[in-house]
Coordinates of C-alpha atoms in Angstrom, one line a residue:
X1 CA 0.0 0.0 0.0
X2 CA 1.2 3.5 -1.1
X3 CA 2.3 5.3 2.3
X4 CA 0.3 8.3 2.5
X5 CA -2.5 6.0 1.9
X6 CA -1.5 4.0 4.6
X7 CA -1.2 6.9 6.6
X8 CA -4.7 8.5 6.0
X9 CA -5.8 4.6 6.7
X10 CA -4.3 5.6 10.2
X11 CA -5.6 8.4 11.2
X12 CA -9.2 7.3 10.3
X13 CA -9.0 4.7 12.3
X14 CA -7.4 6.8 15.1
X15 CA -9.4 9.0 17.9
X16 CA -6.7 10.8 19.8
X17 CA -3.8 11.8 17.4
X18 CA -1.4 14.2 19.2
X19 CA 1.3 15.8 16.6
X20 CA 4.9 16.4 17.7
X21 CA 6.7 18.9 15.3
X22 CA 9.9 20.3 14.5
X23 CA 11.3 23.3 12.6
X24 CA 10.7 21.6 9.7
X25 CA 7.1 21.9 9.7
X26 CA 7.8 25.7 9.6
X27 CA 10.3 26.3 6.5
X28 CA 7.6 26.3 3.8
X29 CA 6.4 29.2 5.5
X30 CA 10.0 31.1 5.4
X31 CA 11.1 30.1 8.7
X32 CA 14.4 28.7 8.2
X33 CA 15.7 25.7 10.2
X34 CA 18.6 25.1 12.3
X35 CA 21.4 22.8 10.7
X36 CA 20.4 22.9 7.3
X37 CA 22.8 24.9 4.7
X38 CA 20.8 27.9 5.2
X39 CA 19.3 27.5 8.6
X40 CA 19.7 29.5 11.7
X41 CA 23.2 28.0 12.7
X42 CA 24.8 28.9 9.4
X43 CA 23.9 32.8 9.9
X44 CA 26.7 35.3 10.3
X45 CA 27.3 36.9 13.4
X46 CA 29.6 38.8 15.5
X47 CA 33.7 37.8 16.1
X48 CA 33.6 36.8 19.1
X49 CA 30.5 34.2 19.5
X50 CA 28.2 31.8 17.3
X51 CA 24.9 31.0 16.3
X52 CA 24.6 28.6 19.3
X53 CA 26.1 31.0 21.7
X54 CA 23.1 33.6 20.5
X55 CA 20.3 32.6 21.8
X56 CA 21.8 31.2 24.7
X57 CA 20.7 32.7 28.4
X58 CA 24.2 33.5 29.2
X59 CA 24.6 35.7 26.1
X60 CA 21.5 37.6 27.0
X61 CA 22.4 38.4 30.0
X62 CA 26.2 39.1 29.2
X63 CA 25.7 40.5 25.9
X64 CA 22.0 42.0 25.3
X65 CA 23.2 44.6 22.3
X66 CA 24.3 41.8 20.2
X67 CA 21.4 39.1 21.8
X68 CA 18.9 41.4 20.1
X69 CA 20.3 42.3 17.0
X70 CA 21.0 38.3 16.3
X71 CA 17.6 37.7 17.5
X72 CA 15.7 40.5 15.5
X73 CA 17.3 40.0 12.3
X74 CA 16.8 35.7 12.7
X75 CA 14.2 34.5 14.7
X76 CA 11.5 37.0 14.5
X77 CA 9.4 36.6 11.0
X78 CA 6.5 39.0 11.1
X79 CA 5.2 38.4 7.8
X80 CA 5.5 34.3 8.0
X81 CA 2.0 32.3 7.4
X82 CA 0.5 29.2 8.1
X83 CA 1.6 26.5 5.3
X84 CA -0.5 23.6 4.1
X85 CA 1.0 21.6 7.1
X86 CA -0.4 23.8 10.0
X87 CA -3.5 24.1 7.8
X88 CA -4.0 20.3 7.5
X89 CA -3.4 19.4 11.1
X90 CA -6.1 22.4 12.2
X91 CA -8.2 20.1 9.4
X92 CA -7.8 17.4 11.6
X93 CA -8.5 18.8 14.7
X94 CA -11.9 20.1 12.8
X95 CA -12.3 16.3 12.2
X96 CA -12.1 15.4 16.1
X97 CA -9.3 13.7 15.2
X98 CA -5.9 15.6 16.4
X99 CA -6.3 16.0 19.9
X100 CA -2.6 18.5 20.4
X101 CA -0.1 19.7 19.0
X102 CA 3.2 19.5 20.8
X103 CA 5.5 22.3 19.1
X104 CA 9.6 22.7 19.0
X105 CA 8.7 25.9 16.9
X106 CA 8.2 29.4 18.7
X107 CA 6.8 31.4 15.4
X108 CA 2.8 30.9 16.8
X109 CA 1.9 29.6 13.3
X110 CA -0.4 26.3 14.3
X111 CA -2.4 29.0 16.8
X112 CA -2.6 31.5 13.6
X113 CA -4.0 28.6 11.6
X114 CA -6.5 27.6 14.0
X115 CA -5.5 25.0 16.1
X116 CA -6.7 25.4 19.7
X117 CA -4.5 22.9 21.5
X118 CA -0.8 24.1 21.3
X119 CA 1.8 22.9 23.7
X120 CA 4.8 25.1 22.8
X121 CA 7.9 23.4 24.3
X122 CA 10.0 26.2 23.5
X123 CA 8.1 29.4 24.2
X124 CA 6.9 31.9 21.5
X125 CA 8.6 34.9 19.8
X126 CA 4.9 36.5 20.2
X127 CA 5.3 37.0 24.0
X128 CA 8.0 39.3 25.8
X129 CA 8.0 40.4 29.7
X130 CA 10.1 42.4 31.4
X131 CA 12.4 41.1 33.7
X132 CA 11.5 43.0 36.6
X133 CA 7.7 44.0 36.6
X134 CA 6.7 41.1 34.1
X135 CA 4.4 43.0 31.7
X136 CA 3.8 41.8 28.6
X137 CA 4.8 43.0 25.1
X138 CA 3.6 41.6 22.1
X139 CA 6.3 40.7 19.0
X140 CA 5.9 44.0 17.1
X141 CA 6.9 46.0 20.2
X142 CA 10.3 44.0 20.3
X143 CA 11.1 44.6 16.8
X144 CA 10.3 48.8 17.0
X145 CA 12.3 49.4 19.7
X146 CA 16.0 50.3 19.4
X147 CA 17.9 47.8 19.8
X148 CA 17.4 46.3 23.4
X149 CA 13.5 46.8 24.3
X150 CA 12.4 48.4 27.7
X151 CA 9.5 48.0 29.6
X152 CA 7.3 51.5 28.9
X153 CA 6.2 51.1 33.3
X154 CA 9.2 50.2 35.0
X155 CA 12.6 50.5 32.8
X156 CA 13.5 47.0 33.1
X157 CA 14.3 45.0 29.7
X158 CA 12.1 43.0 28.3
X159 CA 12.8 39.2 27.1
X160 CA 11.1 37.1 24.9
X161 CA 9.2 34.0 26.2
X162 CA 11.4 31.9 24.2
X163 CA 13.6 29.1 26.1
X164 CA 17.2 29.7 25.3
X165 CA 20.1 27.4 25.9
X166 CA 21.1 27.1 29.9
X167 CA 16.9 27.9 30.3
X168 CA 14.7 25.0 31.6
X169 CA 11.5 24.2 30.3
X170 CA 8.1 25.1 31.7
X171 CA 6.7 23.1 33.7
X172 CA 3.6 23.2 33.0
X173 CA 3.7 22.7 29.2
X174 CA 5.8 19.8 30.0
X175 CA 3.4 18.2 32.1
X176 CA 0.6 18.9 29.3
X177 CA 2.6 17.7 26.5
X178 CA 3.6 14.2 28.2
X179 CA -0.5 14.0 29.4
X180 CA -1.6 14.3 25.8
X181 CA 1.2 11.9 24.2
X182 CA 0.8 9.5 26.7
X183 CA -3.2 9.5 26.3
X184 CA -2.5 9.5 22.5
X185 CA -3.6 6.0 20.3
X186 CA -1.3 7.6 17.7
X187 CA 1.6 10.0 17.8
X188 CA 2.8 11.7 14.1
X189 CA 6.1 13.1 14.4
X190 CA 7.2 15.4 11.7
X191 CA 9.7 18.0 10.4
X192 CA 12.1 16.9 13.5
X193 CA 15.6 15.0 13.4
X194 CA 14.8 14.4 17.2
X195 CA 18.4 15.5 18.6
X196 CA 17.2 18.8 20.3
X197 CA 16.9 17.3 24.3
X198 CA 14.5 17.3 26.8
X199 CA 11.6 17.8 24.2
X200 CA 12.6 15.0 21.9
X201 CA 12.5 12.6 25.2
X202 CA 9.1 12.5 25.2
X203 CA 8.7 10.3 22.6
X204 CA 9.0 7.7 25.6
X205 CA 5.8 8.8 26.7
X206 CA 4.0 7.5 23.8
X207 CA 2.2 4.3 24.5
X208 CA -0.5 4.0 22.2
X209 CA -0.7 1.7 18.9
X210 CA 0.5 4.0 15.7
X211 CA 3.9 5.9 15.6
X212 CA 4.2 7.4 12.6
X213 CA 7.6 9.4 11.6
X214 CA 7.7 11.9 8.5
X215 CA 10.9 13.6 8.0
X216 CA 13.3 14.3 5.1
X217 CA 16.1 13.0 7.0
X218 CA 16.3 9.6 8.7
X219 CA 16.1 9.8 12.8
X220 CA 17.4 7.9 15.5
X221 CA 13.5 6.5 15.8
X222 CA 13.3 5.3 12.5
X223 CA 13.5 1.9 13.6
X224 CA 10.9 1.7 16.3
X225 CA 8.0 3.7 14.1
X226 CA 5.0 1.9 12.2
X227 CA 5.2 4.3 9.2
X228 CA 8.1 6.1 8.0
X229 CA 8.2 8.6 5.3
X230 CA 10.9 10.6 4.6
X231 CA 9.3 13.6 2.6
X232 CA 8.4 17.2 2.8
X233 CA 6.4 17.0 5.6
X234 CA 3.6 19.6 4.2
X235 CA 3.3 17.9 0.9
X236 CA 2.9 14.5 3.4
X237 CA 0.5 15.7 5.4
X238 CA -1.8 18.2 3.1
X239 CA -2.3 14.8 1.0
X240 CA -3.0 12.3 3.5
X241 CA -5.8 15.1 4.7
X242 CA -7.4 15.7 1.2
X243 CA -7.4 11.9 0.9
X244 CA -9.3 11.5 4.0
X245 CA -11.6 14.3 3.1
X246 CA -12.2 12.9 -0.8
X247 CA -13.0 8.8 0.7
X248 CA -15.6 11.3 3.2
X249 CA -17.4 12.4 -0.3
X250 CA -17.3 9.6 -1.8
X251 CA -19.0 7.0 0.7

């Protein structure tokens, strides 16, 4: 059988899907990636530090002229859109079929294409508090300011609600994300080489009958999945949907 028929075969049969996606579920929509030839990690950047070094906590605290400028230039996308993969999983939902979404990305696309259930591991680039007083700042008022953004009540700086490196993650999205995987009769993993640590441990949580992986790349999980495809996963996925919607018509 052809796998994305296999696939939509799946989730048909399947009640409680939770998704667990990566940054590539994003790049369609301009986002770039992390280790790819043109993602985030190849980007030029001062003398003295790296990519990695960044968007690490350290850095922001050490370093906040060049945190932001690294930060506004590459991980804030204003104009980025929902592609056909955030669009076919809020399809799913619509269908009482996808139950979550547990998220690596922090762009706020699957909540811009509908979906209601969104367990951002990472934090979102669309929420900032200052330090001090904690009061919030949308994404637009991060990317006005000059250079390092200050809170308009109290002076403090403002940091996005993105979980750098050194930072730990919430709690409580944790705890929501392992509850929904672990409920889950099948878990679709996609647009993730799984090597980015805690969030790709959850995984282990999964206990429930279909683990499907759809990636470009192989992963380390390759071995222990039902269905494996390795494919663009927004062509994968916006398929497997209309082929689940077209068997609807027809019967």
């Amino acid at each position: 059988m052809d796998k994305i028929k296999e696939l939509s075969e799946v989730i048909k049969n399947s009640n409680n899907i939770v998704f667990f996606g990566g940054a590539g579920v994003s790049t369609s929509s301009g986002i770039p990636d992390f280790r790819s030839a043109d993602g985030l990690y190849s980007k030029k950047t001062g003398r003295f530090y790296s990519p990695e070094e960044a968007v690490s906590h350290s850095f922001f605290v050490n370093y906040p002229d060049e945190f932001y400028d690294f930060y506004k230039k590459y991980l804030i996308y204003p104009d980025a859109k929902p592609n056909r993969c955030h669009t076919a999983l809020y399809e799913l939902e619509k269908m009482g079929k996808l139950k979550a979404i547990v998220t690596q990305n922090v762009d706020g696309l699957h909540q811009k294409a509908g979906s209601s259930v969104v367990y951002e591991l990472h934090g979102s680039v669309l929420r900032n508090y200052c330090v001090r007083c904690h009061e919030f700042y949308d994404e637009k008022y991060i990317i006005s300011s000059d250079n390092i953004p200050s809170c308009r009540k109290c002076g403090g700086i403002v940091k996005p609600d993105v979980v750098l490196y050194e930072e730990g993650l919430s709690e409580s999205v944790l705890s929501g994300a392992v509850s929904a995987i672990s409920s889950a009769d099948t878990l679709i993993i996609g647009g993730t080489s799984l090597v980015v640590y805690p969030a790709a441990g959850l995984i282990r949580y999964f206990r429930g009958n279909n683990l499907i992986l759809i990636n470009k790349s192989h992963t380390k999980e390759d071995n222990n999945a039902d269905i494996v495809i390795h494919d663009n996963i927004e062509d994968v996925l916006s398929e497997a949907v209309e082929d689940i919607k077209e068997s609807c018509r027809i019967s």
